[in-house]
Short mmCIF file of C-alpha atoms in Angstrom, two decimals:
data_model
loop_
_atom_site.label_atom_id
_atom_site.label_comp_id
_atom_site.label_asym_id
_atom_site.label_seq_id
_atom_site.Cartn_x
_atom_site.Cartn_y
_atom_site.Cartn_z
CA MET S 1 109.89 91.26 73.45
CA ARG S 2 107.43 90.36 75.59
CA LEU S 3 104.72 92.85 77.94
CA SER S 4 106.46 91.16 80.53
CA ASP S 5 109.98 92.74 79.37
CA LEU S 6 108.32 95.65 78.92
CA GLN S 7 106.60 95.42 82.48
CA SER S 8 109.89 95.07 84.45
CA LYS S 9 111.15 98.59 83.19
CA ASN S 10 111.29 101.95 84.60
CA ILE S 11 109.55 104.45 82.79
CA VAL S 12 111.21 107.79 82.48
CA ASN S 13 110.41 110.83 81.36
CA VAL S 14 113.16 112.98 79.54
CA ILE S 15 111.94 115.92 79.82
CA ASN S 16 112.12 116.41 83.91
CA GLY S 17 114.16 112.84 84.36
CA LYS S 18 111.15 111.90 86.49
CA ASN S 19 110.13 108.04 86.64
CA ILE S 20 106.81 108.22 85.60
CA GLY S 21 105.31 104.81 86.61
CA ASN S 22 104.89 101.43 86.10
CA ILE S 23 103.38 99.49 82.70
CA ILE S 24 100.35 97.69 83.48
CA ASP S 25 98.67 97.17 80.45
CA VAL S 26 99.15 98.30 76.65
CA ASN S 27 96.29 99.04 73.66
CA ILE S 28 96.96 97.41 70.81
CA SER S 29 95.04 98.32 67.55
CA MET S 30 93.14 96.14 65.54
CA ASP S 31 96.16 95.88 63.18
CA GLY S 32 98.44 94.57 66.00
CA THR S 33 100.40 97.64 66.62
CA ILE S 34 100.59 99.62 70.28
CA GLU S 35 98.93 102.51 70.42
CA TYR S 36 99.64 103.26 74.04
CA LEU S 37 100.98 102.01 77.43
CA ILE S 38 99.17 102.12 80.16
CA LEU S 39 101.07 103.30 83.52
CA GLU S 40 100.28 102.85 87.20
CA THR S 41 101.05 106.37 88.50
CA ASN S 42 98.85 106.64 91.61
CA LYS S 43 99.54 103.82 94.80
CA ASN S 44 96.84 105.38 96.58
CA LEU S 45 95.09 102.63 98.71
CA PHE S 46 91.86 104.20 98.32
CA SER S 47 92.04 104.61 94.70
CA PHE S 48 90.72 102.33 92.02
CA ASN S 49 89.65 104.84 89.31
CA ARG S 50 91.34 103.43 85.99
CA ASP S 51 91.02 107.00 85.23
CA ALA S 52 94.09 107.75 87.47
CA ASP S 53 95.93 105.74 85.11
CA THR S 54 98.54 107.23 82.80
CA LYS S 55 98.75 106.91 79.21
CA ILE S 56 102.04 107.15 77.26
CA ASN S 57 101.28 107.18 73.34
CA TRP S 58 103.80 104.76 71.52
CA ARG S 59 105.21 107.70 69.29
CA ASP S 60 106.69 109.29 73.03
CA ILE S 61 108.95 106.49 73.44
CA THR S 62 112.59 107.55 72.49
CA LYS S 63 114.60 104.89 73.68
CA ILE S 64 114.05 101.17 74.89
CA GLY S 65 116.66 100.19 76.96
CA GLU S 66 118.05 97.23 79.31
CA ASP S 67 116.30 98.32 82.58
CA VAL S 68 114.72 101.43 81.48
CA ILE S 69 112.04 103.15 78.99
CA LEU S 70 112.82 106.80 77.56
CA VAL S 71 109.42 108.81 76.75
CA ASN S 72 109.55 112.05 75.77
CA THR S 73 105.68 113.68 77.37
CA LYS S 74 104.51 116.53 79.30
CA LEU S 75 103.13 115.21 82.11
#
């Protein structure tokens, strides 16, 4: 699977059913494993702060489907 395939999917939290955001990047460790997804959650035109982005640990992903990625996280 390519990063572009992941970026086209909605990220949904299984705890509350909300759409969390869109994948804009991933963090990959030195051994080549994905550590976490970086989501763009704040769509404010005046916010250019990278700290506003949300990080989802790879271990919190419960299912990657055709159209959606389900995550189990407390956001």
